[in-house]
mmCIF file of C-alpha atoms and ligand atoms in Angstrom:
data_model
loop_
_atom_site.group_PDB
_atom_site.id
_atom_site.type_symbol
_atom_site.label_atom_id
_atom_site.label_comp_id
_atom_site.label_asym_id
_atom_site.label_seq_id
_atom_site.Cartn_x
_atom_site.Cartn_y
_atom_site.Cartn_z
ATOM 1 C CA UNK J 1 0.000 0.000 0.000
ATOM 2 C CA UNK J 2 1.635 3.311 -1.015
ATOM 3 C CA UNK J 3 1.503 6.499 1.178
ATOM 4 C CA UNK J 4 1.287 9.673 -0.162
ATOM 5 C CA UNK J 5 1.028 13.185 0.904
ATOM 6 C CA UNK J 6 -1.431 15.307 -0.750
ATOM 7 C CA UNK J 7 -0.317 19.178 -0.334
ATOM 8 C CA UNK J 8 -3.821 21.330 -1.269
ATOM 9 C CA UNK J 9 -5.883 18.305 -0.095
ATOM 10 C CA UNK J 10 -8.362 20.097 1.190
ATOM 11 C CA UNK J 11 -8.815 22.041 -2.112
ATOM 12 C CA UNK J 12 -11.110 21.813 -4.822
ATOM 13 C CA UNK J 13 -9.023 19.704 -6.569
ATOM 14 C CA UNK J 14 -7.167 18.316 -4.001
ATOM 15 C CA UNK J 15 -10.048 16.673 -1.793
ATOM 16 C CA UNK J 16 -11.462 14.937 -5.367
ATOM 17 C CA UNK J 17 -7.738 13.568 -5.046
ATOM 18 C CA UNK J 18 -7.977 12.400 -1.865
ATOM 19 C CA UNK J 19 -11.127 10.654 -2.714
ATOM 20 C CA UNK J 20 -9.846 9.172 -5.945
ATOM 21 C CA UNK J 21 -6.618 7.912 -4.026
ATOM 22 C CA UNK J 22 -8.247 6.183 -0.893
ATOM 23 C CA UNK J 23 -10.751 4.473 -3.504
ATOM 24 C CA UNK J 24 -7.186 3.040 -5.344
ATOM 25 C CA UNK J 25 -6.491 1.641 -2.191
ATOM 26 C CA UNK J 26 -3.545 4.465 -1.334
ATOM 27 C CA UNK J 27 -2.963 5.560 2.051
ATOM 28 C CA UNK J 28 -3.861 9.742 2.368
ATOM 29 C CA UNK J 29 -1.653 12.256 4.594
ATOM 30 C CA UNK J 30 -4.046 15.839 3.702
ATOM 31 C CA UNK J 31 -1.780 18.681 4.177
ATOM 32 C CA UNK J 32 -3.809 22.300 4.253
ATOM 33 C CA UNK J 33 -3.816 25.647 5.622
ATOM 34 C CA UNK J 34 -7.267 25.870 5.252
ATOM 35 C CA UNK J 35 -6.817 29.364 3.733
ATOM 36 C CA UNK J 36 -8.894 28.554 0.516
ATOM 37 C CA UNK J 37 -9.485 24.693 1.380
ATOM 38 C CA UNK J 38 -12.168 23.561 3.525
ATOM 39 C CA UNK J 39 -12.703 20.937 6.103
ATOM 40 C CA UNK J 40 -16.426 20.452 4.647
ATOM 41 C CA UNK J 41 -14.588 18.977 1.181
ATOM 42 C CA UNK J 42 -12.999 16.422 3.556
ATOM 43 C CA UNK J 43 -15.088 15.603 6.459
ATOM 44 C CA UNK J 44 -16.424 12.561 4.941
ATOM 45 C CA UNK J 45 -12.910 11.363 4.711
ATOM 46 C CA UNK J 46 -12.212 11.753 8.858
ATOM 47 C CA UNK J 47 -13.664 7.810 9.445
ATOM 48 C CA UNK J 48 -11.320 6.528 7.193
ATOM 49 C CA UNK J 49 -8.022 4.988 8.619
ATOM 50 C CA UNK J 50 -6.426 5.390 5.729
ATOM 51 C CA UNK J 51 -6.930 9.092 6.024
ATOM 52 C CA UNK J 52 -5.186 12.035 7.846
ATOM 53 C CA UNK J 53 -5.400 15.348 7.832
ATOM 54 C CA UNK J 54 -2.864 17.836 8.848
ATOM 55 C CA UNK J 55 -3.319 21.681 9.198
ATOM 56 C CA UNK J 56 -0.030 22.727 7.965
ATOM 57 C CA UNK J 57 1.532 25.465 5.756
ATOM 58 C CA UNK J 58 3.834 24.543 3.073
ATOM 59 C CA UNK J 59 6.283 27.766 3.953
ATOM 60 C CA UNK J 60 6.868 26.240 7.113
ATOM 61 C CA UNK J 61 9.090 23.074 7.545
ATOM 62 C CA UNK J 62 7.139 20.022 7.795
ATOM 63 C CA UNK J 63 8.900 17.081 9.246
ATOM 64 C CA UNK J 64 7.319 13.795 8.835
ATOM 65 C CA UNK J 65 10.174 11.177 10.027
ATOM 66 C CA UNK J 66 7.648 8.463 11.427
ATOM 67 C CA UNK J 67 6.525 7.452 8.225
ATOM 68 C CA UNK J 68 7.735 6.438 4.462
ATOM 69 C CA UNK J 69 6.068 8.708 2.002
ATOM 70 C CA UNK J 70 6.205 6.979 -1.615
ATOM 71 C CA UNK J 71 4.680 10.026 -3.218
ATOM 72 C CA UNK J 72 3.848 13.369 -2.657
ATOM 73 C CA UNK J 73 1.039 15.469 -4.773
ATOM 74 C CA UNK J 74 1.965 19.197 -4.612
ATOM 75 C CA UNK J 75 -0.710 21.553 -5.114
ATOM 76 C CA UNK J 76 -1.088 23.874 -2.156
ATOM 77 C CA UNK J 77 -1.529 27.375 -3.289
ATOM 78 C CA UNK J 78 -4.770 29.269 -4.026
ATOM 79 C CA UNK J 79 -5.544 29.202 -7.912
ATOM 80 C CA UNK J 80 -8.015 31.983 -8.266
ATOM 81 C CA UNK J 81 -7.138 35.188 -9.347
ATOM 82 C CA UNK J 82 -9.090 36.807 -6.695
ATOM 83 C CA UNK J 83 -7.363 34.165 -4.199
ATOM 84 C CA UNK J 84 -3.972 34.552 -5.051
ATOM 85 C CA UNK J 85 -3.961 38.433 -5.112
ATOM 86 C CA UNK J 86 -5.160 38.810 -1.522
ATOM 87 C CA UNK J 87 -1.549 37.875 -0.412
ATOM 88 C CA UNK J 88 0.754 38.229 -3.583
ATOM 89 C CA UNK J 89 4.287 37.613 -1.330
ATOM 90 C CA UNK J 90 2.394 34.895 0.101
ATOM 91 C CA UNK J 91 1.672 33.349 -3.122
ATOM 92 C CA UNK J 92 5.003 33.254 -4.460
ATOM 93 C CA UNK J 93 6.248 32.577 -0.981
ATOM 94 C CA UNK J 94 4.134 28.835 -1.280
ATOM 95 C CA UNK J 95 5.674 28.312 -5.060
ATOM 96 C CA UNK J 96 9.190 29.192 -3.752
ATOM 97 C CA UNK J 97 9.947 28.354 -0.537
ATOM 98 C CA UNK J 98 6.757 25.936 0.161
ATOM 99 C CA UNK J 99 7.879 24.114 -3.548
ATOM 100 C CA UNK J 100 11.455 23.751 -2.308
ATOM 101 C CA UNK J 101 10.042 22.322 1.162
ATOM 102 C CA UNK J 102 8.331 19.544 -1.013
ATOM 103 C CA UNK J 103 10.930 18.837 -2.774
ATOM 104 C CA UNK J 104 13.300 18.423 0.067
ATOM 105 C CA UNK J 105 10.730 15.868 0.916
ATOM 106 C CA UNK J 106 10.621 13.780 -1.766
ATOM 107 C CA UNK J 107 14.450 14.140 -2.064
ATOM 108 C CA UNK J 108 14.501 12.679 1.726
ATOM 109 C CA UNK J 109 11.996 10.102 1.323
ATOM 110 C CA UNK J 110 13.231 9.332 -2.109
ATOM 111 C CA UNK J 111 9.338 9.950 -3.312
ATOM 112 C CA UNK J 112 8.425 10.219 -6.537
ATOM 113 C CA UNK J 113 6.457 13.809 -6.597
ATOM 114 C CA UNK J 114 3.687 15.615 -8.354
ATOM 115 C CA UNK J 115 3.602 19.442 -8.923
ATOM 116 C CA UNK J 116 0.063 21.157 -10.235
ATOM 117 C CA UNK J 117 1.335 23.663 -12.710
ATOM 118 C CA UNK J 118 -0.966 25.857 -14.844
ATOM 119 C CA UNK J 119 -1.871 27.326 -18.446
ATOM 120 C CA UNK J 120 -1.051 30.879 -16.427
ATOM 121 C CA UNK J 121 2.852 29.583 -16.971
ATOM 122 C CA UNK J 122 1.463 30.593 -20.643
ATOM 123 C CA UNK J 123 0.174 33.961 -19.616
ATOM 124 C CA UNK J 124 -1.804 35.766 -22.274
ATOM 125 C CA UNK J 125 -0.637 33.484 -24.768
ATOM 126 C CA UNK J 126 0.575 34.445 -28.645
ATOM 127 C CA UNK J 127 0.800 30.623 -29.925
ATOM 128 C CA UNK J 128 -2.939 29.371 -29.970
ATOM 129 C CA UNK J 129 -3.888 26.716 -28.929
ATOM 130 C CA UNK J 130 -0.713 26.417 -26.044
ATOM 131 C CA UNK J 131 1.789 22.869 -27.039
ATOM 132 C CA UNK J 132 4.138 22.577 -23.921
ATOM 133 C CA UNK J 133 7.067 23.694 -25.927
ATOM 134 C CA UNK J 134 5.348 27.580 -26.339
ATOM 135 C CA UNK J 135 7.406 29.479 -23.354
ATOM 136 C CA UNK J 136 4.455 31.908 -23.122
ATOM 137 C CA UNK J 137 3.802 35.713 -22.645
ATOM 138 C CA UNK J 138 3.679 36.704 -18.912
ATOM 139 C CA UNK J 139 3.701 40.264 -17.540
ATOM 140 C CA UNK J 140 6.188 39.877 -14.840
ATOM 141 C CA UNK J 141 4.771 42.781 -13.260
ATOM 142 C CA UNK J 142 1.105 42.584 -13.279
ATOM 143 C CA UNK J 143 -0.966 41.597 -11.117
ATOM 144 C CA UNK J 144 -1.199 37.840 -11.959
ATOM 145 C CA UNK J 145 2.523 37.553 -11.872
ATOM 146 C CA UNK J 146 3.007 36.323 -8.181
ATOM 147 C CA UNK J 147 0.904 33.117 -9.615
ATOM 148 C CA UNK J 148 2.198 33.029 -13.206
ATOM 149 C CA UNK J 149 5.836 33.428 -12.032
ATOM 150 C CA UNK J 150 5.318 31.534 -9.041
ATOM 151 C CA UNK J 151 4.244 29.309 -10.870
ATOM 152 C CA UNK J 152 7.302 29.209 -13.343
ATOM 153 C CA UNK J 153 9.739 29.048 -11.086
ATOM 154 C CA UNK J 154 8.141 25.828 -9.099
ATOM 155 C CA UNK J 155 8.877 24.123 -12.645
ATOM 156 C CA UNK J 156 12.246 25.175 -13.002
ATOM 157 C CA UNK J 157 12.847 24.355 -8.913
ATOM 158 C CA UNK J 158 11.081 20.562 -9.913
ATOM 159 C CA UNK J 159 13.949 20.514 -12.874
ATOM 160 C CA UNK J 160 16.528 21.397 -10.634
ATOM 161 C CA UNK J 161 15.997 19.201 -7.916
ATOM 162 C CA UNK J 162 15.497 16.504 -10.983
ATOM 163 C CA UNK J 163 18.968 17.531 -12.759
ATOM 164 C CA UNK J 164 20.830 17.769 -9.738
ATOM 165 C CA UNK J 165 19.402 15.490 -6.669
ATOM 166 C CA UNK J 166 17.706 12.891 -9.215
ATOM 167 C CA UNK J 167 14.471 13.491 -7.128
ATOM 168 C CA UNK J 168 11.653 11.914 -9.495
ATOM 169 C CA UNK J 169 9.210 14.759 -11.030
ATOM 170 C CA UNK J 170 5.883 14.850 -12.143
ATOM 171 C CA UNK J 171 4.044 18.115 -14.096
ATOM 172 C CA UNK J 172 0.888 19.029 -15.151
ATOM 173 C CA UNK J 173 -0.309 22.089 -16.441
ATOM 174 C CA UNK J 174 -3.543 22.332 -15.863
ATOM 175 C CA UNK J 175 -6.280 24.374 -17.799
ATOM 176 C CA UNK J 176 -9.559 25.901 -16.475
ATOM 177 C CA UNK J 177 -11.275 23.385 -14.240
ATOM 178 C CA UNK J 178 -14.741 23.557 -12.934
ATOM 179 C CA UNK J 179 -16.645 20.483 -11.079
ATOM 180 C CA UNK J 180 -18.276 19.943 -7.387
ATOM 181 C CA UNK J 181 -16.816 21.623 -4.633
ATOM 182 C CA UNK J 182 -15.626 24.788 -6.130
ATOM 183 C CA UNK J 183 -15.785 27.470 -3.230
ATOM 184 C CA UNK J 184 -18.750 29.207 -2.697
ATOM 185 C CA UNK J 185 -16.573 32.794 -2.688
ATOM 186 C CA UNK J 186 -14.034 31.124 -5.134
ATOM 187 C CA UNK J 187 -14.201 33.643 -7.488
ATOM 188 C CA UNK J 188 -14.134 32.023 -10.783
ATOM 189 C CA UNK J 189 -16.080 32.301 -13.634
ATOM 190 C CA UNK J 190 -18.305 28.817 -14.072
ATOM 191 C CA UNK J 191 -19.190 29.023 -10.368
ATOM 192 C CA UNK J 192 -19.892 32.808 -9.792
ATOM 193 C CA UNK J 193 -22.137 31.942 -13.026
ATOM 194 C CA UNK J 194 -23.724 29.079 -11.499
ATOM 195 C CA UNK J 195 -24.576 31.381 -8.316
ATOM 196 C CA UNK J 196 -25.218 34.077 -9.879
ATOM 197 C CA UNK J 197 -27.863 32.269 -11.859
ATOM 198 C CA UNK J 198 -29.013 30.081 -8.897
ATOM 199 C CA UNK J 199 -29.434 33.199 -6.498
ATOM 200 C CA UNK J 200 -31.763 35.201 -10.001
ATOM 201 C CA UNK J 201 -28.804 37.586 -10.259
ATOM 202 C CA UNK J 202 -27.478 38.697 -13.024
ATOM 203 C CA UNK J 203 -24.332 37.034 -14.590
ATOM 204 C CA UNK J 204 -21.111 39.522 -14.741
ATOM 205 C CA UNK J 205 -19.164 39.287 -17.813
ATOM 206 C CA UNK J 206 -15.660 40.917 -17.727
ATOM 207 C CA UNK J 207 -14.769 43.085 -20.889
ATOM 208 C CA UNK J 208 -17.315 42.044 -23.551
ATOM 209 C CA UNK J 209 -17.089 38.155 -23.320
ATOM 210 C CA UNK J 210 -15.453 37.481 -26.204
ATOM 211 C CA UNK J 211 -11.999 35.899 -24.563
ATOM 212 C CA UNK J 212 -11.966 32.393 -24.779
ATOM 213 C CA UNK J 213 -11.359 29.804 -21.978
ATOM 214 C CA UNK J 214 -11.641 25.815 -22.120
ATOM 215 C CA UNK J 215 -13.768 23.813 -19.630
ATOM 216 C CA UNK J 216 -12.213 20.323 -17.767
ATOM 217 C CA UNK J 217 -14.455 18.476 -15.571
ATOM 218 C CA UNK J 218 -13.160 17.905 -12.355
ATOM 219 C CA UNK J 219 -12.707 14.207 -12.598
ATOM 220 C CA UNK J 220 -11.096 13.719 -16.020
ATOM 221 C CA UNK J 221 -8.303 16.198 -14.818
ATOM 222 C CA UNK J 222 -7.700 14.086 -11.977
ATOM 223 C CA UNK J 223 -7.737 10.863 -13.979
ATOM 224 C CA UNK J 224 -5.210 12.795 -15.801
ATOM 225 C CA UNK J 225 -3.038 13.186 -12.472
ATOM 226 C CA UNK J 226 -3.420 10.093 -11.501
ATOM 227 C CA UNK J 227 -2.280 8.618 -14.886
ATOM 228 C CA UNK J 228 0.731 10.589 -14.708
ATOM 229 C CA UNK J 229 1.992 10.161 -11.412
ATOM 230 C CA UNK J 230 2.011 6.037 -12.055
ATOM 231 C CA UNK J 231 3.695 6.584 -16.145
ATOM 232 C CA UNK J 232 7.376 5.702 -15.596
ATOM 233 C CA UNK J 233 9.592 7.272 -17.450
ATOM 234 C CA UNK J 234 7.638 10.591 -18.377
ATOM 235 C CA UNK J 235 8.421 14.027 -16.271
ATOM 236 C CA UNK J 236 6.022 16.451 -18.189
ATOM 237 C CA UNK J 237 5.350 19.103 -18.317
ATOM 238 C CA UNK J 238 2.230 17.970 -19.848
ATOM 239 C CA UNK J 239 -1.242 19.906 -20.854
ATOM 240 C CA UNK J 240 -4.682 18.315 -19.188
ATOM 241 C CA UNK J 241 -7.416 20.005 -19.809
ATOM 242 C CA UNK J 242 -10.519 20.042 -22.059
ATOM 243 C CA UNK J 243 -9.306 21.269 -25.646
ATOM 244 C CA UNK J 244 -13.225 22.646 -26.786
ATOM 245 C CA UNK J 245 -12.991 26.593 -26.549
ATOM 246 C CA UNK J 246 -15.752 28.921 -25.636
ATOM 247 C CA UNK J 247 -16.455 32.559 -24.944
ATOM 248 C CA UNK J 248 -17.356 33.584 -21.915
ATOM 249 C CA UNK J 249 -20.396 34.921 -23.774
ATOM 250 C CA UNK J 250 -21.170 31.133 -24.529
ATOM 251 C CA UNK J 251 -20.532 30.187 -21.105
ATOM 252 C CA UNK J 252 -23.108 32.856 -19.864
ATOM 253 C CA UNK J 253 -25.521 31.286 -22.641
ATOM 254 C CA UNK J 254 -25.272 28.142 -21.881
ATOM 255 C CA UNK J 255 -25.291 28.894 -17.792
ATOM 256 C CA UNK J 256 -28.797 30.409 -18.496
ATOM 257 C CA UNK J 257 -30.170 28.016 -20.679
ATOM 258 C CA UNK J 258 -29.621 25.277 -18.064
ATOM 259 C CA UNK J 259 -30.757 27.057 -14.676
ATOM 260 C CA UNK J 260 -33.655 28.994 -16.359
ATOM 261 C CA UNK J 261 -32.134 32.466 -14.983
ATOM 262 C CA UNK J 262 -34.171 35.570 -16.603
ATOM 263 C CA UNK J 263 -32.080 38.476 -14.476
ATOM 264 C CA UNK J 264 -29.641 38.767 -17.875
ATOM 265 C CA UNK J 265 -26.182 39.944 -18.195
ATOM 266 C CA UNK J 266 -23.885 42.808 -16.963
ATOM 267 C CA UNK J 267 -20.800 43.679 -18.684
ATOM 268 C CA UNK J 268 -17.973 44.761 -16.321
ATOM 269 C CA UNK J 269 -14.484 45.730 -16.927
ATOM 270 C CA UNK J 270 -12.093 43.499 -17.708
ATOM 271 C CA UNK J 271 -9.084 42.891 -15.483
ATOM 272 C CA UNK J 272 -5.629 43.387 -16.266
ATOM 273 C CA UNK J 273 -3.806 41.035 -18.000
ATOM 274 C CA UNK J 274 -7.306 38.653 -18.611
ATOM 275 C CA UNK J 275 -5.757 36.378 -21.464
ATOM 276 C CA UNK J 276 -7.775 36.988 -24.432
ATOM 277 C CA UNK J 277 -7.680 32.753 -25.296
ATOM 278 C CA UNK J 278 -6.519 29.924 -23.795
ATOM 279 C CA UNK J 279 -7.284 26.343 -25.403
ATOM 280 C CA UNK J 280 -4.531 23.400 -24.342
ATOM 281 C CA UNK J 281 -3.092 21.176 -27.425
ATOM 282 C CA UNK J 282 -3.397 17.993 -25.680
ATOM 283 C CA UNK J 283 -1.613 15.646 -28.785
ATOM 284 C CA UNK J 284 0.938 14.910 -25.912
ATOM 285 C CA UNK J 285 -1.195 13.855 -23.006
ATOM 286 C CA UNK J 286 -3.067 11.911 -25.849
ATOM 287 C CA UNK J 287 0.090 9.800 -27.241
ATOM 288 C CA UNK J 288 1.970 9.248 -23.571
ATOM 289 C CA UNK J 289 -0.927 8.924 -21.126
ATOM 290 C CA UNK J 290 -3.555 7.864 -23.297
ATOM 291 C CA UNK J 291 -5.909 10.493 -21.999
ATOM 292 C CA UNK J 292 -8.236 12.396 -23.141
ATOM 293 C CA UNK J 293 -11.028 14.300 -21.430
ATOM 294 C CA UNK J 294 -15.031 12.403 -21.374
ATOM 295 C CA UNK J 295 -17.031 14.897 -19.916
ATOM 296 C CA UNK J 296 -18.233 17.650 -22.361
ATOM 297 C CA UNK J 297 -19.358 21.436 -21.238
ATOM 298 C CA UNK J 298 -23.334 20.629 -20.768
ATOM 299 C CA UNK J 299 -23.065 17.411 -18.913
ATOM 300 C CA UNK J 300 -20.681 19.240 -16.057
ATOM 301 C CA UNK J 301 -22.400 22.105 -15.815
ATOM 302 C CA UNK J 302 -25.124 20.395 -15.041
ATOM 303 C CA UNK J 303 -23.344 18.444 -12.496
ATOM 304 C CA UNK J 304 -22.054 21.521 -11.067
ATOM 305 C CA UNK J 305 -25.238 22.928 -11.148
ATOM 306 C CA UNK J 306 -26.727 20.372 -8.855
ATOM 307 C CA UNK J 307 -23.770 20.393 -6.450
ATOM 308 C CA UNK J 308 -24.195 24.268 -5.972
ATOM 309 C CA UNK J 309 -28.486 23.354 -5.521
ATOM 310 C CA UNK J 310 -27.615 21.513 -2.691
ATOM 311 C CA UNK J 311 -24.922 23.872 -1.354
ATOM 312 C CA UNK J 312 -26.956 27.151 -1.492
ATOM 313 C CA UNK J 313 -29.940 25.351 -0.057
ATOM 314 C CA UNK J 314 -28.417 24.065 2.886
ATOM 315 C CA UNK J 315 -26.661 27.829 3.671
ATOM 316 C CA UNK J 316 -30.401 29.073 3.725
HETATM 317 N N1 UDP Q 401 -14.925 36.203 -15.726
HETATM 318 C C1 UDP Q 401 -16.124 36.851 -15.988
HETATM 319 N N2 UDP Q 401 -17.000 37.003 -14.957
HETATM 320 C C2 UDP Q 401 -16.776 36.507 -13.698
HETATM 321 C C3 UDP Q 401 -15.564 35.839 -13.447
HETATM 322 C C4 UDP Q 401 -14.654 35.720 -14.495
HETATM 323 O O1 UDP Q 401 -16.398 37.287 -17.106
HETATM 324 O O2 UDP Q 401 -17.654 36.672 -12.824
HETATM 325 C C5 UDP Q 401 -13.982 36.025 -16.839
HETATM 326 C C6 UDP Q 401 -12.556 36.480 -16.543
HETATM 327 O O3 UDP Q 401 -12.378 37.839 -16.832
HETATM 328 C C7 UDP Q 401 -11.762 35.573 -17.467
HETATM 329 C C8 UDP Q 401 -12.589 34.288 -17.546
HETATM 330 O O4 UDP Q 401 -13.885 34.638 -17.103
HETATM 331 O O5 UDP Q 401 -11.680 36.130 -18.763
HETATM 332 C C9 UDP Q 401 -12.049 33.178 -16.672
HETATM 333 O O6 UDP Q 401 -11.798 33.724 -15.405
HETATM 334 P P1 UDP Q 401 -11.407 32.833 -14.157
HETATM 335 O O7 UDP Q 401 -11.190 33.747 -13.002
HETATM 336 O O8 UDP Q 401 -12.378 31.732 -13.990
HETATM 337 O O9 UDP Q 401 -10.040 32.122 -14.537
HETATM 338 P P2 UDP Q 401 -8.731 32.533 -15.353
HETATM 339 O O10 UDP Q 401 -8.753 31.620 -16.510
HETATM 340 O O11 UDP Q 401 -8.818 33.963 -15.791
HETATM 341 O O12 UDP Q 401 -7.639 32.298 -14.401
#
């Protein structure tokens, strides 16, 4: 039975990890600072022995000498733009010095280990749609650089420690991702949507909606993970995500169509350095992991859609 550590695991997309894990039989170490996880994605998990959870910040030294960790999932750090701005030094500080805590990890426990990059490593890309060789157009001043760089520079730590301490590395860049469990104040455009639409507000499109984004369900990217962390012989980078591009416009559209909303739209200005497309080539993730996303658009929204039902309901 392996044991991994899952940094972010009480995330969005770290507690559909956890879950995924457990069910492959895997033994679960959660590490979160709660700051934009939640206990409530995780509680169910609390009964299970093969499951514990550990309030801890990746900037601070963790020391976990009792046990033999086999792998380790990085991906502690908040990944919406509202998020990630609250605390900018903070935000590079967990893709710097929290990165280079992980990876002292895994070079101790000889651990094979994970780290959740991003299409932001891309930043308002020029190359359309993004192949993992494209080096990308960031603003290393803006304010979506403490992510994007951060961001960066976790890759090139995870190559270093490769190159020169032979730890074993994993990367995915991961494109927009929606699913179950998004936060309520998360910030992001499919579930500030959903809400909107749910609550019979109106939905608030940045700029005029025409920049382009593409939709992964939560549990084909973390298929994708998975699949990755257990191919030998394959470091990534690699793109997972959901290659079928829509306008925000669409998004909205579609949003309405499937909650009924009738409160319309409201154009609001765009914020800086928004990246006018962003559509992942996945040919690679395709030919080494044999992967390829199932769930389309309609069927996860409607998911979604359900999940944030049964969410609102219960806060009432
Ligand atoms: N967006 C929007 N309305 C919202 C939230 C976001 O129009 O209420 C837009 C945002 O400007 C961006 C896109 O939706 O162009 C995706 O934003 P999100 O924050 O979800 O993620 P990003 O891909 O920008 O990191």
């Amino acid at each position: 039975m392996k044991t991994v550590l899952v940094t972010g695991g009480a995330g969005f997309l770290g507690s559909h990890l956890c879950d995924y894990l457990l069910a492959k039989n895997e033994k679960v170490i959660c590490i979160d600072n709660l700051f934009t996880g939640s206990k409530e994605n995780i509680k169910h998990l609390f009964e299970n022995g093969d499951f514990k959870f550990i309030n801890h910040d990746i900037i601070d030294p963790l020391y976990l000498d009792d046990v033999i960790i086999d792998q380790i999932y990085n991906l502690a750090c908040p990944a919406s733009p509202i998020h990630y701005q609250l605390n900018p030094v903070r935000t590079v500080k967990a893709n710097t010095i929290g990165v280079i805590n992980m990876l002292g990890i895994a070079k101790k426990h000889k651990a094979r280990i994970f780290q959740a990059s991003t299409s932001e490593v891309y930043g308002d890309p020029l190359e359309h749609p993004q192949k993992e060789n494209y080096r990308g157009n960031v603003n290393t001043i803006g304010p979506r650089a403490c992510y994007d760089e951060g961001k960066r520079v976790a890759e090139t730590l995870f190559f270093d420690y490769h190159r020169n301490h032979k730890v074993d590395i994993r990367i995915v860049r991961i494109f927009n991702t929606y699913g179950p469990r998004m936060a309520i104040n998360d910030g992001r455009v499919v579930s500030n949507f959903i809400i909107q639409a749910l609550q019979g507000n109106p939905i608030t499109i940045y700029g005029q909606g025409e920049q382009t984004r593409s939709f992964c369900y939560v549990d084909d990217l973390i298929r994708g993970i998975y699949t990755l962390m257990n191919t030998d012989n394959f470091t990534g980078p690699v793109n997972i995500g959901n290659p079928n591009e829509f306008t925000i416009k669409e998004l909205a559209d579609l949003v309405v169509e499937l909650t009924g909303n009738k409160s319309g739209l409201i154009f609001k200005d765009l914020p800086q350095d928004d990246p006018q497309k962003r559509k992942p080539d996945i040919s690679l993730a395709r030919e080494v992991l044999n992967w390829e996303p199932q769930k389309q658009l309609k069927e996860g929204l409607r998911s979604t859609i359900d999940y944030f039902k049964s969410v609102l309901s219960y806060e009432k």
